[in-house]
């Protein structure tokens, strides 16, 4: 039995941080970072059956063209992803009354809708990047047993090509869901190798008042190449989602609207339109290619 200190429930029986009970989520779940972006997606829904929010974790479940979907805000960073992924899994794979793991496990489909900046000149603003791989530059996932799911050869290549300082921890590479990739692919979708940083400033090479350990790291990441695979964008969630999803048995995929291109120094003239385009495209793909 899982102790109450390990799986914390609210007085109403909902899971502690995300404030949800079993049955309140769909099998297909859309992640966004910003709580205000939840309703930018659910405004397209035909119906909304359930809404809740606790802290930055806002959830709405409803139907789009007859398909039941859940949209949830995760907040920013791998630490928040650790909370959300484990608590969502508990909703479907742990009996909250007996505190025991269910004999029959449920696999969720989790798709992240994000915004990001491109690292390559060939990926223009207003395009969509589908992350084939997530590169974790944080240490959160190393708390788990990940050797069996990690792409060690790619990790070694990244460490060598960037002269990565292992005092910051060993980067990890996890592949995204091939099933969801086939379901959401399209002729205008760019395939990506997405870096996930543990912070927004120093971990992504930004300098305000503090010096950083490797001022050349961004240039090295731009130049990284493993068997033709280059880094395409940098954000703060994808690697953690892919790692925990694969460990827990869920299908996970990340889609990013590219609103800036660092290589060309350009920024989208209408980033809101780019995000809306991603939302409408992915929602319709989820319905048209339902499993």
Coordinates of C-alpha atoms in Angstrom, one line a residue:
X1 CA 0.0 0.0 0.0
X2 CA 1.2 3.5 -0.9
X3 CA 1.5 5.6 2.3
X4 CA -0.4 8.9 2.6
X5 CA 2.9 10.8 2.9
X6 CA 3.8 9.5 -0.6
X7 CA 0.5 10.0 -2.4
X8 CA -1.2 13.0 -0.8
X9 CA -4.9 13.5 -1.3
X10 CA -7.1 16.6 -0.5
X11 CA -10.0 16.2 2.0
X12 CA -12.4 15.7 -0.9
X13 CA -10.3 12.8 -2.2
X14 CA -8.7 14.6 -5.1
X15 CA -5.0 14.3 -5.9
X16 CA -3.1 17.0 -4.0
X17 CA -1.6 19.5 -6.4
X18 CA -3.7 19.1 -9.6
X19 CA -7.0 18.9 -7.6
X20 CA -8.5 16.1 -9.7
X21 CA -10.4 12.9 -9.1
X22 CA -10.6 9.8 -11.3
X23 CA -13.0 10.2 -14.2
X24 CA -12.4 14.0 -14.5
X25 CA -9.8 13.6 -17.2
X26 CA -10.0 12.3 -20.8
X27 CA -7.6 9.8 -22.2
X28 CA -6.2 12.5 -24.6
X29 CA -4.7 15.3 -22.6
X30 CA -3.2 18.6 -23.9
X31 CA -0.5 20.3 -21.8
X32 CA 0.1 24.0 -21.9
X33 CA 2.4 26.0 -19.7
X34 CA 0.4 29.1 -19.1
X35 CA -2.9 28.7 -17.2
X36 CA -4.4 31.5 -19.4
X37 CA -3.8 29.4 -22.5
X38 CA -6.2 26.7 -21.3
X39 CA -9.2 28.6 -22.4
X40 CA -7.6 29.7 -25.7
X41 CA -7.9 26.0 -26.5
X42 CA -11.2 25.1 -24.9
X43 CA -12.9 28.1 -26.5
X44 CA -13.0 25.8 -29.6
X45 CA -14.8 23.1 -27.7
X46 CA -18.4 22.2 -28.2
X47 CA -19.0 21.6 -24.5
X48 CA -17.0 21.9 -21.3
X49 CA -18.1 19.4 -18.6
X50 CA -15.6 20.1 -15.9
X51 CA -13.2 22.9 -14.7
X52 CA -10.9 23.2 -11.7
X53 CA -7.8 25.1 -10.7
X54 CA -5.3 24.9 -7.9
X55 CA -2.2 27.1 -8.0
X56 CA -0.9 27.1 -11.6
X57 CA -2.6 23.8 -12.4
X58 CA -5.8 24.6 -14.3
X59 CA -7.8 21.8 -16.0
X60 CA -10.8 21.8 -18.3
X61 CA -12.4 18.7 -19.8
X62 CA -14.9 18.8 -22.6
X63 CA -15.6 17.7 -26.2
X64 CA -14.3 18.9 -29.5
X65 CA -16.3 17.7 -32.5
X66 CA -17.6 14.9 -30.3
X67 CA -14.2 13.8 -29.0
X68 CA -13.5 14.1 -25.2
X69 CA -10.3 16.0 -24.4
X70 CA -8.7 17.5 -21.4
X71 CA -6.5 20.6 -21.4
X72 CA -4.2 21.3 -18.4
X73 CA -1.7 24.0 -17.5
X74 CA 1.5 22.6 -16.0
X75 CA 3.3 25.8 -15.1
X76 CA 6.9 26.2 -16.1
X77 CA 9.8 23.8 -15.7
X78 CA 10.7 20.1 -15.2
X79 CA 9.9 20.3 -11.5
X80 CA 6.3 21.0 -12.3
X81 CA 6.2 18.3 -14.9
X82 CA 7.3 15.8 -12.2
X83 CA 4.2 16.8 -10.2
X84 CA 1.8 16.7 -13.0
X85 CA 2.9 13.5 -14.7
X86 CA 3.0 11.5 -11.4
X87 CA -0.3 12.8 -10.2
X88 CA -2.1 12.2 -13.6
X89 CA -0.7 8.7 -13.6
X90 CA -2.0 8.2 -10.1
X91 CA -5.5 9.2 -11.2
X92 CA -5.7 6.4 -13.7
X93 CA -3.3 3.7 -12.4
X94 CA -3.6 3.8 -8.6
X95 CA -6.8 2.9 -6.7
X96 CA -7.0 6.0 -4.5
X97 CA -9.2 4.3 -1.9
X98 CA -7.0 1.2 -1.4
X99 CA -3.8 3.1 -2.3
X100 CA -2.7 0.1 -4.5
X101 CA -1.5 0.0 -8.1
X102 CA -4.2 -1.3 -10.4
X103 CA -3.7 -4.7 -12.1
X104 CA -4.7 -3.2 -15.5
X105 CA -2.8 -0.1 -16.3
X106 CA -4.1 2.8 -18.5
X107 CA -1.9 4.6 -21.1
X108 CA -2.7 8.3 -21.6
X109 CA -2.0 10.3 -24.7
X110 CA -0.3 13.6 -23.7
X111 CA 0.4 16.3 -26.2
X112 CA 2.2 19.5 -25.2
X113 CA 1.3 22.7 -27.1
X114 CA 4.1 25.2 -26.6
X115 CA 5.9 28.2 -28.0
X116 CA 9.6 28.3 -28.7
X117 CA 12.4 29.9 -30.5
X118 CA 14.1 28.1 -33.4
X119 CA 17.9 27.5 -33.3
X120 CA 18.2 26.8 -37.0
X121 CA 17.8 29.3 -39.9
X122 CA 16.0 26.6 -41.9
X123 CA 13.0 26.5 -39.4
X124 CA 11.2 29.8 -39.9
X125 CA 9.0 31.8 -37.6
X126 CA 5.3 30.8 -37.6
X127 CA 6.1 27.2 -38.3
X128 CA 5.4 24.1 -36.1
X129 CA 8.1 21.9 -34.7
X130 CA 7.2 18.3 -33.6
X131 CA 9.8 17.1 -31.1
X132 CA 11.1 13.6 -32.1
X133 CA 13.5 13.7 -29.2
X134 CA 13.7 15.6 -25.9
X135 CA 17.1 16.6 -24.5
X136 CA 17.0 17.2 -20.7
X137 CA 19.6 19.6 -19.4
X138 CA 18.1 19.5 -15.9
X139 CA 18.7 16.8 -13.3
X140 CA 15.1 16.1 -12.3
X141 CA 14.7 12.9 -14.3
X142 CA 18.0 11.5 -13.0
X143 CA 16.1 10.8 -9.7
X144 CA 14.5 7.9 -11.6
X145 CA 15.9 4.7 -13.2
X146 CA 16.2 5.9 -16.8
X147 CA 19.0 3.9 -18.3
X148 CA 16.6 1.6 -20.1
X149 CA 14.8 4.4 -21.9
X150 CA 17.6 6.8 -22.6
X151 CA 19.3 7.3 -26.0
X152 CA 22.9 6.9 -24.6
X153 CA 24.7 7.3 -27.9
X154 CA 23.0 10.7 -28.5
X155 CA 23.8 11.8 -24.9
X156 CA 27.5 10.9 -25.4
X157 CA 27.6 12.8 -28.6
X158 CA 26.0 15.9 -27.0
X159 CA 28.5 15.8 -24.1
X160 CA 31.4 15.5 -26.4
X161 CA 30.4 18.1 -29.0
X162 CA 29.5 20.7 -26.4
X163 CA 32.3 19.9 -23.9
X164 CA 29.5 19.6 -21.3
X165 CA 30.6 20.1 -17.7
X166 CA 29.3 17.0 -15.9
X167 CA 29.3 18.9 -12.6
X168 CA 26.0 20.2 -13.9
X169 CA 24.7 16.6 -14.2
X170 CA 24.6 14.2 -17.2
X171 CA 22.1 15.3 -19.9
X172 CA 19.5 12.8 -21.0
X173 CA 17.8 12.1 -24.4
X174 CA 14.4 10.5 -24.6
X175 CA 12.5 9.7 -27.8
X176 CA 8.9 11.0 -28.2
X177 CA 5.9 8.8 -29.1
X178 CA 6.0 7.5 -32.6
X179 CA 2.3 6.7 -32.4
X180 CA 1.3 10.3 -31.6
X181 CA 3.8 11.6 -34.2
X182 CA 2.1 9.6 -36.9
X183 CA -1.3 10.8 -35.7
X184 CA -0.3 14.5 -35.7
X185 CA 2.2 14.7 -38.6
X186 CA 1.6 16.8 -41.7
X187 CA 3.5 18.1 -44.7
X188 CA 4.4 21.4 -43.1
X189 CA 5.5 20.0 -39.8
X190 CA 9.3 20.3 -39.0
X191 CA 10.8 17.4 -37.0
X192 CA 12.7 18.5 -33.9
X193 CA 15.4 17.7 -31.4
X194 CA 14.2 19.9 -28.5
X195 CA 16.4 21.0 -25.6
X196 CA 14.8 21.2 -22.1
X197 CA 16.5 23.6 -19.7
X198 CA 16.1 23.7 -16.0
X199 CA 15.7 27.5 -15.9
X200 CA 15.1 30.5 -18.2
X201 CA 18.1 32.7 -17.6
X202 CA 21.5 31.1 -17.0
X203 CA 20.5 27.6 -18.0
X204 CA 19.5 29.0 -21.4
X205 CA 22.5 31.2 -21.8
X206 CA 20.9 34.5 -20.8
X207 CA 23.1 36.9 -19.0
X208 CA 21.8 39.8 -16.8
X209 CA 24.0 40.5 -13.8
X210 CA 25.4 37.0 -13.3
X211 CA 28.1 35.3 -15.3
X212 CA 27.4 31.8 -16.5
X213 CA 29.5 28.6 -16.5
X214 CA 29.7 28.3 -20.3
X215 CA 29.0 31.5 -22.3
X216 CA 29.5 29.5 -25.6
X217 CA 27.0 26.8 -24.8
X218 CA 24.3 28.1 -27.1
X219 CA 26.6 28.3 -30.1
X220 CA 27.7 24.7 -29.4
X221 CA 24.1 23.6 -29.2
X222 CA 23.3 25.3 -32.5
X223 CA 26.2 23.4 -34.1
X224 CA 25.4 20.0 -32.6
X225 CA 24.8 17.3 -35.2
X226 CA 24.2 13.6 -34.5
X227 CA 23.8 11.6 -37.7
X228 CA 22.0 14.5 -39.3
X229 CA 19.9 15.4 -36.3
X230 CA 20.3 19.0 -35.1
X231 CA 18.9 20.8 -32.2
X232 CA 15.9 22.8 -33.3
X233 CA 14.6 24.6 -30.2
X234 CA 15.0 25.2 -26.5
X235 CA 12.3 25.3 -23.8
X236 CA 11.7 23.9 -20.3
X237 CA 9.3 20.9 -20.3
X238 CA 9.6 18.4 -23.2
X239 CA 12.5 16.2 -22.0
X240 CA 10.8 15.8 -18.6
X241 CA 7.5 14.9 -20.2
X242 CA 9.0 12.4 -22.5
X243 CA 11.1 10.7 -19.8
X244 CA 8.3 10.4 -17.2
X245 CA 5.8 9.4 -19.9
X246 CA 8.0 6.6 -21.1
X247 CA 8.7 5.3 -17.6
X248 CA 5.0 5.4 -16.7
X249 CA 3.8 3.9 -20.0
X250 CA 2.1 7.0 -21.5
X251 CA 2.4 8.3 -25.1
X252 CA 3.8 11.8 -25.1
X253 CA 4.5 14.3 -27.9
X254 CA 5.5 18.0 -27.9
X255 CA 4.4 20.5 -30.6
X256 CA 5.8 24.0 -30.6
X257 CA 4.7 27.1 -32.5
X258 CA 8.0 28.8 -33.5
X259 CA 7.6 32.5 -32.7
X260 CA 11.3 33.5 -33.0
X261 CA 14.3 32.4 -34.9
X262 CA 17.6 33.1 -33.1
X263 CA 19.7 32.2 -36.1
X264 CA 18.1 34.8 -38.3
X265 CA 17.2 37.3 -35.5
X266 CA 13.6 37.3 -36.6
X267 CA 10.4 37.3 -34.5
X268 CA 6.8 36.5 -35.6
X269 CA 4.8 39.5 -36.7
X270 CA 1.8 37.9 -35.1
X271 CA 2.7 35.3 -32.5
X272 CA -0.9 34.9 -31.3
X273 CA -1.9 33.8 -34.8
X274 CA 1.0 31.3 -34.9
X275 CA -0.3 29.8 -31.6
X276 CA -3.9 29.7 -32.8
X277 CA -2.7 28.0 -36.0
X278 CA -1.0 25.3 -33.9
X279 CA -4.1 24.8 -31.7
X280 CA -6.6 24.4 -34.6
X281 CA -4.2 22.2 -36.6
X282 CA -3.6 19.8 -33.7
X283 CA -7.2 19.7 -32.4
X284 CA -8.4 18.6 -35.9
X285 CA -5.6 16.1 -36.2
X286 CA -6.6 14.5 -32.9
X287 CA -10.2 14.2 -34.1
X288 CA -9.5 13.1 -37.7
X289 CA -6.8 10.5 -36.6
X290 CA -8.5 9.2 -33.5
X291 CA -7.2 5.9 -32.3

